[in-house]
XYZ file of C-alpha atoms in Angstrom:
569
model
C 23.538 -16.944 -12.881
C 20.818 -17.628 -10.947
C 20.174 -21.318 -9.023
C 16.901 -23.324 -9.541
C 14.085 -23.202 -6.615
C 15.153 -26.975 -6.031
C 18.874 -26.380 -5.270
C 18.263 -23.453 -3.260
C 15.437 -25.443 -0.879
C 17.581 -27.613 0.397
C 19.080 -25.063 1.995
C 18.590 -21.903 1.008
C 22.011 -19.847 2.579
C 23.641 -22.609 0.432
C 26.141 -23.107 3.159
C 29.579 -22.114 3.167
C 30.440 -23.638 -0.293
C 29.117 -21.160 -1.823
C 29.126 -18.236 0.659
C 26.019 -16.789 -0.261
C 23.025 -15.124 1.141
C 23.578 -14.545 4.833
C 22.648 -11.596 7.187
C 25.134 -9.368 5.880
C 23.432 -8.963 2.383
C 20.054 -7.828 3.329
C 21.393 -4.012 4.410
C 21.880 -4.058 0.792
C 18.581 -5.396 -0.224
C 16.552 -3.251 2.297
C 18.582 -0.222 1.811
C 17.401 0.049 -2.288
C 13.516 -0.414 -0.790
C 14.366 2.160 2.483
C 15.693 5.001 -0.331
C 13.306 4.101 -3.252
C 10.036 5.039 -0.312
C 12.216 7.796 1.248
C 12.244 9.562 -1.924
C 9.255 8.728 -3.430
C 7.169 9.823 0.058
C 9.432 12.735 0.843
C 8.454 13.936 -2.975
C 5.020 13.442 -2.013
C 4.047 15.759 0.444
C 4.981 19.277 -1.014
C 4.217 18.272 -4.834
C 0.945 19.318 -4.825
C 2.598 23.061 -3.664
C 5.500 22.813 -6.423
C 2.805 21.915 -9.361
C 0.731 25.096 -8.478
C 3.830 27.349 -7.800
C 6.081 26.460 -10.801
C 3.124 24.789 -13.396
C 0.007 27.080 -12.108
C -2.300 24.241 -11.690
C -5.087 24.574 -10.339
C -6.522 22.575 -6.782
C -8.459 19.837 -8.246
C -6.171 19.324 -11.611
C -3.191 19.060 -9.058
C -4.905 16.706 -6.579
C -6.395 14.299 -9.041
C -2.653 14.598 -10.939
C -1.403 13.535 -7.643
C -4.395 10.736 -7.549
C -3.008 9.011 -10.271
C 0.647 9.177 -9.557
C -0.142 7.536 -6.398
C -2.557 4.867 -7.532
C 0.023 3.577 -10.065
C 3.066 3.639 -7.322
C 0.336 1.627 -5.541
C -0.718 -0.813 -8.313
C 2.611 -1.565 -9.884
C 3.600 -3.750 -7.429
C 1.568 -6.389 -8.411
C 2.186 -6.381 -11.897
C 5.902 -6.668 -10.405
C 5.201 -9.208 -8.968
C 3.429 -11.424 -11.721
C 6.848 -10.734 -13.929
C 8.602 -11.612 -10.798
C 7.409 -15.048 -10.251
C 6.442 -15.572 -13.699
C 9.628 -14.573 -16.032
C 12.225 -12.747 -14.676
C 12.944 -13.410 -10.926
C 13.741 -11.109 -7.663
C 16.686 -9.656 -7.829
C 16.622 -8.921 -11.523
C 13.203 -7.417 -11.086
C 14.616 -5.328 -7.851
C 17.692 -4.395 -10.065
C 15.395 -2.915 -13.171
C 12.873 -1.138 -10.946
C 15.401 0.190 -8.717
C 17.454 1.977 -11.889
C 13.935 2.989 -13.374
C 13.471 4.816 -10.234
C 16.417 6.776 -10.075
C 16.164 7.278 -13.818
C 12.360 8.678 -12.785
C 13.787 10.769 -9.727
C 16.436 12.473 -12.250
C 14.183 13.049 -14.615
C 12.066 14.857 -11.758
C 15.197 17.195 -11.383
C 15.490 18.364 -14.029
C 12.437 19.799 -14.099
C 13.541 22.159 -11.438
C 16.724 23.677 -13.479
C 15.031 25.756 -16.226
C 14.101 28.996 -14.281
C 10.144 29.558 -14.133
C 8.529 32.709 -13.157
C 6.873 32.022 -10.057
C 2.711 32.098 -10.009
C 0.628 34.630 -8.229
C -2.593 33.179 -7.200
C -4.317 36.128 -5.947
C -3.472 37.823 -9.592
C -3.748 34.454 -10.920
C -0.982 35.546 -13.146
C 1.327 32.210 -14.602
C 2.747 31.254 -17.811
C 1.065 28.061 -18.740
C 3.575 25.105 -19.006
C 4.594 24.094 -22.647
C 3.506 20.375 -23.809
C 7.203 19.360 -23.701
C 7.604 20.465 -20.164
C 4.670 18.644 -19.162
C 5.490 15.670 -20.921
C 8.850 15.391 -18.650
C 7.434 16.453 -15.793
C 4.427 13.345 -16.342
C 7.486 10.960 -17.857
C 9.323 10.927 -14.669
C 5.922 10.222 -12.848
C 5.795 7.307 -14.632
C 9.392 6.234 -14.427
C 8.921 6.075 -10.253
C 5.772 4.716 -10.400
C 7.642 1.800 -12.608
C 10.368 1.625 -10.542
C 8.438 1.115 -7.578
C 6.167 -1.800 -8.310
C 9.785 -3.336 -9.429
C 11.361 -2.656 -5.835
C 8.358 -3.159 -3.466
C 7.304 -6.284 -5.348
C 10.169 -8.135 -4.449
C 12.992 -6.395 -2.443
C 11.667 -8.040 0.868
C 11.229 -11.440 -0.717
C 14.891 -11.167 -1.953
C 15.678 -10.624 1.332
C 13.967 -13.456 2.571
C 15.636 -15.718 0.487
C 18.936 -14.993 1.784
C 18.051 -16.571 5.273
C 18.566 -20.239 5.503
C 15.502 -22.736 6.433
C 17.652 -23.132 10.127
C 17.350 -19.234 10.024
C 13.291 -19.083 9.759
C 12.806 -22.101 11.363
C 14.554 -20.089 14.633
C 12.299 -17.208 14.636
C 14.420 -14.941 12.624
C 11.922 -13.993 9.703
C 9.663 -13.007 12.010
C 12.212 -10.679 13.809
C 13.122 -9.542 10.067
C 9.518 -8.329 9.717
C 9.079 -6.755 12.580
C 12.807 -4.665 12.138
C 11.244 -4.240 8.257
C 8.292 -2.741 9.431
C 9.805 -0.399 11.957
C 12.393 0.870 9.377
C 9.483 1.349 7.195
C 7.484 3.370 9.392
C 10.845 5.744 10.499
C 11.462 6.319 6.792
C 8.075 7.836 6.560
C 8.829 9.811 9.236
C 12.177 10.728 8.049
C 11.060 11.417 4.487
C 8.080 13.990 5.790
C 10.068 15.732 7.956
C 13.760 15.695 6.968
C 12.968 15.785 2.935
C 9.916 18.443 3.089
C 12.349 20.472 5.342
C 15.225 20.764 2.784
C 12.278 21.817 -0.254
C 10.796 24.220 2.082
C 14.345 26.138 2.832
C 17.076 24.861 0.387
C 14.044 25.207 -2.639
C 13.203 22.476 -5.097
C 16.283 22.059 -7.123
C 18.047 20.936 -3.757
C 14.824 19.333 -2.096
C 14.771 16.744 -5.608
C 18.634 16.539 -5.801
C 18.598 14.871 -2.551
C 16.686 11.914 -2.964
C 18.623 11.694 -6.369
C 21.917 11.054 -4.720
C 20.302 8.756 -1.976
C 19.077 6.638 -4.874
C 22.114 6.414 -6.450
C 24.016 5.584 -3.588
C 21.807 2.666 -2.449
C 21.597 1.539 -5.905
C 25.347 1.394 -6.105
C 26.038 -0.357 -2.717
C 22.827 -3.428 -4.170
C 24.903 -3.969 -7.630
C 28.460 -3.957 -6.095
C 26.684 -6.761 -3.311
C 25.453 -8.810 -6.155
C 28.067 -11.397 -6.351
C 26.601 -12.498 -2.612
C 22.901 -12.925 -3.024
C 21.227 -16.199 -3.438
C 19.306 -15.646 -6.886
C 16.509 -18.036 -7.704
C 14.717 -18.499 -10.531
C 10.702 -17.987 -10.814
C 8.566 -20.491 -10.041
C 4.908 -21.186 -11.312
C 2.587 -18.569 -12.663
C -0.288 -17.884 -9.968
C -2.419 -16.116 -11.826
C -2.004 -18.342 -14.073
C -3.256 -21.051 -12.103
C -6.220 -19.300 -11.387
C -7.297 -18.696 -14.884
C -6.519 -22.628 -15.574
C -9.386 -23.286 -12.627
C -11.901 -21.080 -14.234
C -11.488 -22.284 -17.380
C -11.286 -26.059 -16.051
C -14.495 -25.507 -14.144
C -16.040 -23.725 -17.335
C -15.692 -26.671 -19.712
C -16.893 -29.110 -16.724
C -19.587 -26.985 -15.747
C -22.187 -29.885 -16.961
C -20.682 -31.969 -14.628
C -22.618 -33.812 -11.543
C -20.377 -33.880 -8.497
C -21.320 -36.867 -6.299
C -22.584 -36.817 -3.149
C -20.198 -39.008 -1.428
C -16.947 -37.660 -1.004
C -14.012 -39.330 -1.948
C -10.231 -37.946 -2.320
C -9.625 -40.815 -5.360
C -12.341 -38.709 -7.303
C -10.743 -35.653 -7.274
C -6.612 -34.574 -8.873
C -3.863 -33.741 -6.388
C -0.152 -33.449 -6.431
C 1.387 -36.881 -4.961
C 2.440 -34.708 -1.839
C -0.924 -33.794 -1.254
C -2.683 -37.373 -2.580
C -5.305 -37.449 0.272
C -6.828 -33.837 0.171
C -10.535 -33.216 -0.968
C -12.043 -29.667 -1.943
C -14.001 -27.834 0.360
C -17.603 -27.434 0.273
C -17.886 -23.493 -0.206
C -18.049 -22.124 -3.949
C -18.763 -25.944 -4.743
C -19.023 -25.159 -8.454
C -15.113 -24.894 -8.764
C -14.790 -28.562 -7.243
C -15.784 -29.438 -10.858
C -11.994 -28.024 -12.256
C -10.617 -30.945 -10.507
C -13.013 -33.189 -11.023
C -11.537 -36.430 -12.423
C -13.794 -38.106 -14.933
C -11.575 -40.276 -16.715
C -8.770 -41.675 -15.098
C -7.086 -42.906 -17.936
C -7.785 -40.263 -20.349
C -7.461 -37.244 -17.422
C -4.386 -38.351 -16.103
C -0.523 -38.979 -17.563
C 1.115 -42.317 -16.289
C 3.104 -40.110 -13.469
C -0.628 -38.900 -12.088
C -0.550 -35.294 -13.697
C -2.911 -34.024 -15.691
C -2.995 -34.411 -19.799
C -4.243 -31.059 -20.062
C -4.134 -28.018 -17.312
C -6.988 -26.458 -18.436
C -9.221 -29.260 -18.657
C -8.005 -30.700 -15.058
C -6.645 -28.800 -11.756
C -5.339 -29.597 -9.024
C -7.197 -29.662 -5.591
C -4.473 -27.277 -3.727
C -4.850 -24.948 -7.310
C -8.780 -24.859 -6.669
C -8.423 -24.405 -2.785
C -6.033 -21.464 -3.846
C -8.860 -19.274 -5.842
C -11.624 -19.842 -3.394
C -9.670 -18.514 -0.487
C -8.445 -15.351 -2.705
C -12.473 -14.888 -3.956
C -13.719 -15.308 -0.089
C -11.473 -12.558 1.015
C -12.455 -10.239 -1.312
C -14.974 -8.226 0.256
C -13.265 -8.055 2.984
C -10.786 -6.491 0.877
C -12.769 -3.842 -0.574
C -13.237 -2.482 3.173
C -10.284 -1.187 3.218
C -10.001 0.666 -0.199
C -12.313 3.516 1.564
C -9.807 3.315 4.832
C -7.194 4.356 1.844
C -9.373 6.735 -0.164
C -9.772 9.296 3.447
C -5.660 8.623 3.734
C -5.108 9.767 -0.030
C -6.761 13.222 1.474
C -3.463 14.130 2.927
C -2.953 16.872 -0.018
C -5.662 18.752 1.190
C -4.035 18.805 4.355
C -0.937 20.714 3.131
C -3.058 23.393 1.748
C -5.278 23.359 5.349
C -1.809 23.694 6.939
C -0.335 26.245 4.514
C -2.997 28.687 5.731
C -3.030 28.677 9.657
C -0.444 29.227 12.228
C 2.186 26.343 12.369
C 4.252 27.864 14.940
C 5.581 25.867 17.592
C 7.333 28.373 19.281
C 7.741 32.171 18.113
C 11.393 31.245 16.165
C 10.156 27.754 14.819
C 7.100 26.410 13.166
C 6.529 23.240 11.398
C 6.566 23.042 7.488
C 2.547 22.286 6.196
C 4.498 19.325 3.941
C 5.396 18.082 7.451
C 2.164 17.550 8.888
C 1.864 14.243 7.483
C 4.459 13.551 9.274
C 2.253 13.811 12.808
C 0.480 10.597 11.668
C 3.274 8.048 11.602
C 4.362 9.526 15.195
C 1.295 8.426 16.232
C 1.441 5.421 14.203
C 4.477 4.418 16.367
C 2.903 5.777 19.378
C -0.371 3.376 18.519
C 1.802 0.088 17.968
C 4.080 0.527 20.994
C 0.744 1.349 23.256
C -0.849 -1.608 22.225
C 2.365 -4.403 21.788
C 4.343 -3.043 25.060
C 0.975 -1.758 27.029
C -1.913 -3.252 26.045
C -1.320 -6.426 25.322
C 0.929 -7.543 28.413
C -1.718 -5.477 30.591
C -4.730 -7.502 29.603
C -2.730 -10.658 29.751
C -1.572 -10.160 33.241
C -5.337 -9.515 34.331
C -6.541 -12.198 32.939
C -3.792 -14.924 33.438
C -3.810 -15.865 30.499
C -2.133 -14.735 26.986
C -4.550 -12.054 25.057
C -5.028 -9.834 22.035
C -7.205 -8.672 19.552
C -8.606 -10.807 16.809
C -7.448 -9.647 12.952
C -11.268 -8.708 11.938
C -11.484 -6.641 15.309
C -8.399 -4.793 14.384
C -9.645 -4.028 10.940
C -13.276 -2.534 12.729
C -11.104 -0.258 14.812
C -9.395 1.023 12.110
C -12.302 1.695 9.572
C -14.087 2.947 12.590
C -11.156 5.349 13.828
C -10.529 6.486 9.913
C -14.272 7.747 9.746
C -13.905 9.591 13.459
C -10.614 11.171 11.989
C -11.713 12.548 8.650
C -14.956 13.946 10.374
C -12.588 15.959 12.713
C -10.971 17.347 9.574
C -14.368 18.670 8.663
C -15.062 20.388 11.927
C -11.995 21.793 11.654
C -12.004 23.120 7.873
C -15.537 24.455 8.655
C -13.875 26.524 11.439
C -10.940 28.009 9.742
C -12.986 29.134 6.572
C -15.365 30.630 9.111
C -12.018 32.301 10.760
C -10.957 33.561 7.338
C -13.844 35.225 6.458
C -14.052 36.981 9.201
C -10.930 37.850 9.088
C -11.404 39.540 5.727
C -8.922 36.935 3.775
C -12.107 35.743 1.172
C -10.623 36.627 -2.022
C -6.430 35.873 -0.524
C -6.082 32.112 -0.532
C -2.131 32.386 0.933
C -3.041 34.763 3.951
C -2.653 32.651 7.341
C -5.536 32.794 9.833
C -5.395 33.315 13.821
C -6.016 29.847 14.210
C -3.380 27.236 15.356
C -2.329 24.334 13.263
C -2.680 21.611 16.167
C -6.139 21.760 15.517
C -5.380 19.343 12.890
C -3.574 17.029 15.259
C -7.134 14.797 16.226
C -7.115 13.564 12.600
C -3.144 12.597 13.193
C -4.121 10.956 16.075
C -6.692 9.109 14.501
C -4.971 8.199 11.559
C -2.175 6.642 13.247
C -4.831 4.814 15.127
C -6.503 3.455 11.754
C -3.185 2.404 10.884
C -1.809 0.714 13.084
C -5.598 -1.053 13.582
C -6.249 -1.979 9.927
C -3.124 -2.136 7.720
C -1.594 -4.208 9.984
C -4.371 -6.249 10.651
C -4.952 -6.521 7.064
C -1.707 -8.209 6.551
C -1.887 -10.740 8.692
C -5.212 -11.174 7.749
C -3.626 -12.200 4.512
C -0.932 -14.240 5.712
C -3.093 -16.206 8.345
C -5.527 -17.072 5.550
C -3.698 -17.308 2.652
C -1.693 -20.177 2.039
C 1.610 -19.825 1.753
C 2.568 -20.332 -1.853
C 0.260 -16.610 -2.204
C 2.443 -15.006 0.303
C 3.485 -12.920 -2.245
C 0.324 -11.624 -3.646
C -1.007 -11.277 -0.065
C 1.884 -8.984 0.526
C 0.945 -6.847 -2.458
C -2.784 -6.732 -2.408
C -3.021 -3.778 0.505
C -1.041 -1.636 -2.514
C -3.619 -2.631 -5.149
C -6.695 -1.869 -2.643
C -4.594 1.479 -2.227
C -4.031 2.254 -5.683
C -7.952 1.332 -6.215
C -8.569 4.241 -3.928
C -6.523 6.887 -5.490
C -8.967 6.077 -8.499
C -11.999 5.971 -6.642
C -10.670 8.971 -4.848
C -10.108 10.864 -8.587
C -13.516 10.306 -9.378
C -15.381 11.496 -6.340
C -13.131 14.740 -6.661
C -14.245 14.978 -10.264
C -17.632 14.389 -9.757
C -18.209 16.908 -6.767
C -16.083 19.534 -8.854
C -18.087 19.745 -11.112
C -21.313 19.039 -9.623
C -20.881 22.072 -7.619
C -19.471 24.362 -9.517
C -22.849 24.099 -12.158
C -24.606 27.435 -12.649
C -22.256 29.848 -11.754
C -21.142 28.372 -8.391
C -18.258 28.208 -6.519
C -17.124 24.742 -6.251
C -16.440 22.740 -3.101
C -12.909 22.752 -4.204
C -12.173 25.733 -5.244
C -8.831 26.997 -5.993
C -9.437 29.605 -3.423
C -9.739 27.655 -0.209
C -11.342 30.306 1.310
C -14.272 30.472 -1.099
C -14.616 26.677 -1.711
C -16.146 24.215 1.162
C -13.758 21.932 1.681
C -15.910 20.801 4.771
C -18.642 19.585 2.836
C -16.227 17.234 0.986
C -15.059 16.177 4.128
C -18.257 15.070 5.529
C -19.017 13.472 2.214
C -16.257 10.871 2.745
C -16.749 10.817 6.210
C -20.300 9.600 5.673
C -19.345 6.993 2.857
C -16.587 5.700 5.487
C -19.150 5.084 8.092
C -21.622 3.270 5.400
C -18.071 1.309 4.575
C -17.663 0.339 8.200
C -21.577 -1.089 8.176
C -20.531 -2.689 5.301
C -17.756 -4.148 6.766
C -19.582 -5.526 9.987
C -21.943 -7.257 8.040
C -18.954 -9.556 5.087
C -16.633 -9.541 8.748
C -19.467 -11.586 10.186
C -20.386 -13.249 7.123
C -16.716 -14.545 6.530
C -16.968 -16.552 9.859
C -14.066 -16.815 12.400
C -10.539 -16.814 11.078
C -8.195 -19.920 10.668
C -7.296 -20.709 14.564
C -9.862 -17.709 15.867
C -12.756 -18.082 18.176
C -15.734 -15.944 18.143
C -14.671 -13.889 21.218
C -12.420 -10.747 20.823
C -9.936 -11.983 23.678
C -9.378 -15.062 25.150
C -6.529 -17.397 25.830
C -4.809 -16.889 23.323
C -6.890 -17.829 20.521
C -9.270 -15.535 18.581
C-alpha cells in the first residue's frame, strides 16, 4: 500500500506510529542502484573485446553496438522517470527495473555457456554468430538498459523520501548526496578494476556470473526491506504540464498582453496568488493569460480547462527548462569524447601495460585511471583549493557553476587531443616494428602514455558533470528536481547517438575507393589519430560555442559576474 503525497508531507519518516522510512532503509535502497552500475560498468569495459573474440565483430560494428547499448542505459532514465511520477511511483518503479536488470544480466550469461570457437583476427577465421544467438545476446542488452532507467530514475529519490522534513531541514540530504556521490564514484572504480580483473583471468562465464549473483543479492536484501519504506504515490505529470502551456499559449496566441503588469490578470495557485510571469519568452505569458474571469476560472479559482489556461508557476516551469537548453547541449560533446573509452581498450590491448615485470594492468582497467583522478580532482579542489583561496582572501570562495562547466569542456578537448598524439605515436611504433598486418602484437611503448587523457578526464569530470548538476538544481525549481537529476543521462545517451553517427560517417567516408578506413579492424593499418583530432577539433568549436550561450544566459540565480568573490558567484 502506498500513502498519498499529503499524508507523507506532514512528515515524511511518519514518526514512530508507523516505523517507517528512517536511516536504516536506505543501505537497501542504495545498495540495488550501487550493484545495478557495478555490473552494468564492470560489463562495459571488456565487451567490446568479448563481441570480437566470441561473435567476430568487427571494430566499428562492435563500437557503434556498444554506442547504442550505452545511449539507451543513458536515456531510459527519463522515460523512468515520467512513469515514475506519472503512474506507477518509486519504489515500484525501482522494484521492476531492478528485476529487469538481473533478468538482463542472466540473460547476458548465458551467452557465455555454449562453447564458441575462439576468432583469429590475423587469419580472420570465425564462425559467424547464428540469428538466435544474436537475438539473446541483443535481448539482454535491452533488458539492462530497461532495468536501468527503472533503478537510476528513482532509487535516490526513494531514498530521499525516507528522511523526515527535521532530517533535510538539518543538513542531512545534503550529507546523503555527497556519501551518494562518493559511493558512486568508488563503484566505478571498483567495477573497472575488480570486475575487468575476474573476465580477464577467471574468463567470461565467471567475469558475467559475478555481477549476476551481486544483483541478486541486493535485489533480495530491497524486497525483504519493503515492509519499512515510506511509499508514496505519484504526483502530477510534468511533462504533462508542459505540453498543457504550449498548447494554452497556442490557442491564445492572438492574444494582446497589456502593458501594465498586474498579478490579478494572470492564473496562479492560491499559494502562489501574487506571482506574475517573467518577461523573457513573453509569448508563453499568453497560456496564463486570464481573459474571462468568469468563464476561465471554476468558483475555487482553478481553471475550467488546463489546456486553455495555466498556471503562472506551470509557465515559469517551461521557460526555465527551454533557457537551459543550450547550455545543455554543451555538454553532449563533453560525453561524446568520454563514450571513446572503447577505443581505449584496444589502444591499451596493444602496448606494454606492465607495472612491474610480474604485474601489469588489464587494458579493460584503464578506464579505471580516470575516476582515480576523478577523486584525486574533487578532493584537490574541496580540501585544497577551496579552503586555500578562502584563507588568502578572507573571505569564503569558489568557482561559479558556468566556470566549472568551461574547465571541463576545455580540459575534455586538451585530453582527447593527447589521445591523438599518442595513437599517432604507437602506430608509428608498430610499423616500425614490423607488426602492420598483426593487430594483437604489443609494441615497445608503455601504456602510461595514455595516463594525460586520465588525467584530463578526471579533470573534465569533476569540472563539468558536477557543475552541471548543480547547475540544474540551482536553476531549476524544485518540483523539476527530478528531471534535472536525469537530464545529464539524456545529454549522455544523445552522445552515444551522435557518437554512432560520426563513427559511421568517417567509416565509410574513408574507406571509399579501395582505402583503408580510419577505423580499421586492424589498428595498425587504420588512423585512429585522425579520428581523434576530428573530435578533438569539434570539442574545441563546442567550447566556443559554449562561451558564447554561457554569456548569453547571464549570471546564475545568487551569482555575480566575477569567478570568485565572497562567497557569491
Amino acid at each position: 500500500m502506498e500513502f498519498s503525497p499529503s499524508d507523507s508531507e506532514q512528515d515524511p519518516l511518519i514518526s514512530n506510529l508507523r516505523a517507517k522510512g528512517g536511516y536504516r532503509t536506505l543501505p537497501f535502497i542504495v545498495g540495488v542502484d550501487t550493484f545495478e552500475k557495478m555490473a552494468s560498468i564492470g560489463l562495459m569495459p571488456n565487451m567490446i573485446l568479448y563481441l570480437k573474440s566470441e561473435y567476430g565483430m568487427q571494430n566499428a560494428r562492435a563500437v557503434n553496438i556498444l554506442f547504442l547499448w550505452s545511449s539507451a542505459t543513458n536515456f531510459m532514465p527519463i522515460i523512468g522517470a515520467f512513469l515514475c511520477d506519472s503512474f506507477v511511483g518509486r519504489f515500484r518503479m525501482v522494484s521492476y527495473g531492478s528485476m529487469t536488470s538481473l533478468l538482463g544480466m542472466i540473460l547476458l550469461w548465458l551467452t557465455t555457456i555454449q562453447p564458441r570457437a575462439p576468432c583469429h583476427q590475423v587469419s580472420e577465421s570465425c564462425r559467424s554468430p547464428t540469428t538466435f544467438e544474436l537475438l539473446v545476446l541483443y535481448t539482454s542488452f535491452a533488458l539492462m538498459s530497461f532495468g536501468s532507467g527503472g533503478v537510476r530514475s528513482s532509487s535516490v529519490a526513494l531514498a530521499v523520501d525516507q528522511l523526515s522534513k527535521r532530517e533535510k531541514e538539518q543538513g542531512i540530504l545534503e550529507r546523503f548526496f555527497n556519501w551518494y556521490c562518493l559511493l558512486s564514484a568508488g563503484t566505478t572504480l571498483l567495477a573497472m578494476t575488480f570486475m575487468v580483473y575476474i573476465q580477464d583471468k577467471l574468463g567470461w562465464t565467471v567475469g558475467f556470473g559475478v555481477p549476476v549473483a551481486l544483483m541478486f543479492i541486493s535485489v533480495a536484501l530491497f524486497f525483504l526491506a519493503s515492509p519499512f519504506y515510506i511509499k508514496l504515490k505519484p504526483k502530477t505529470n510534468l511533462f504533462g504540464g508542459f505540453a498543457q502551456v504550449l498548447v494554452a499559449a497556442y490557442k491564445n496566441r492572438h492574444l494582446q498582453l497589456p502593458s501594465v503588469v498586474n498579478y490579478e490578470l494572470y492564473h496562479n495557485e492560491k499559494e502562489h496568488m501574487f506571482q506574475i510571469p517573467s518577461e523573457k519568452l513573453r509569448f508563453l505569458n499568453k497560456a496564463c493569460f486570464i481573459r474571462n474571469p468568469m468563464h476561465d476560472l471554476t468558483p475555487d479559482g482553478r481553471a475550467s480547462d488546463p489546456w486553455s489556461l495555466c498556471t503562472v508557476d506551470q509557465v515559469e516551469e517551461l521557460k526555465t527548462l527551454v533557457r537551459i537548453i543550450p547550455i545543455w547541449t554543451t555538454g553532449i560533446m563533453l560525453s561524446v569524447n568520454m563514450s571513446q573509452s572503447s577505443f581505449l581498450v584496444l589502444e591499451a590491448s596493444s602496448m606494454d601495460r606492465h607495472v612491474t615485470p610480474n604485474f601489469q594492468i588489464p587494458a579493460g582497467s584503464f578506464g579505471s585511471l580516470m575516476m582515480v583522478s576523478l577523486l584525486f580532482w574533487i578532493v584537490l579542489y574541496d580540501r585544497i583549493a577551496i579552503p586555500l583561496a578562502s584563507k588568502i582572501m578572507g573571505k569564503p570562495a569558489r568557482l561559479g557553476v558556468k566556470q566549472k562547466m568551461g574547465i571541463g569542456l576545455l580540459s575534455s578537448c586538451i585530453a582527447i587531443g593527447s589521445l591523438a598524439v599518442v595513437e599517432s605515436f604507437r602506430r608509428a611504433m608498430a610499423i616500425k616494428e614490423g607488426f602492420s598486418d598483426d593487430p594483437q602484437a604489443v609494441v615497445s611503448m608503455s601504456a602510461l602514455w595514455l595516463l594525460p587523457r586520465q588525467i584530463f578526464d578526471g579533470l573534465a569530470e569533476a569540472s563539468n558533470i558536477i557543475g552541471q548538476s548543480e547547475f540544474y538544481l540551482s536553476e531549476l525549481p524544485q518540483s523539476m528536481s527530478s528531471l534535472g537529476a536525469v537530464l545529464f543521462g539524456v545529454g549522455s545517451s544523445a552522445a552515444n547517438l551522435i557518437s554512432s553517427l560520426i563513427l559511421n560517417i568517417m567509416n565509410n567516408v574513408t574507406e571509399r575507393g579501395g582505402e583503408e578506413s580510419w577505423l580499421a579492424n586492424n589498428i595498425n593499418k587504420g588512423h585512429y589519430d585522425y579520428y581523434y583530432w576530428l573530435i578533438c577539433g569539434l570539442s574545441f568549436l563546442n567550447f566556443l560555442y559554449y562561451l558564447y550561450v554561457s554569456k548569453a544566459y547571464g549570471p546564475c540565480k545568487g551569482e555575480e559576474k566575477k569567478s570568485l568573490d565572497g562567497g557569491d558567484d
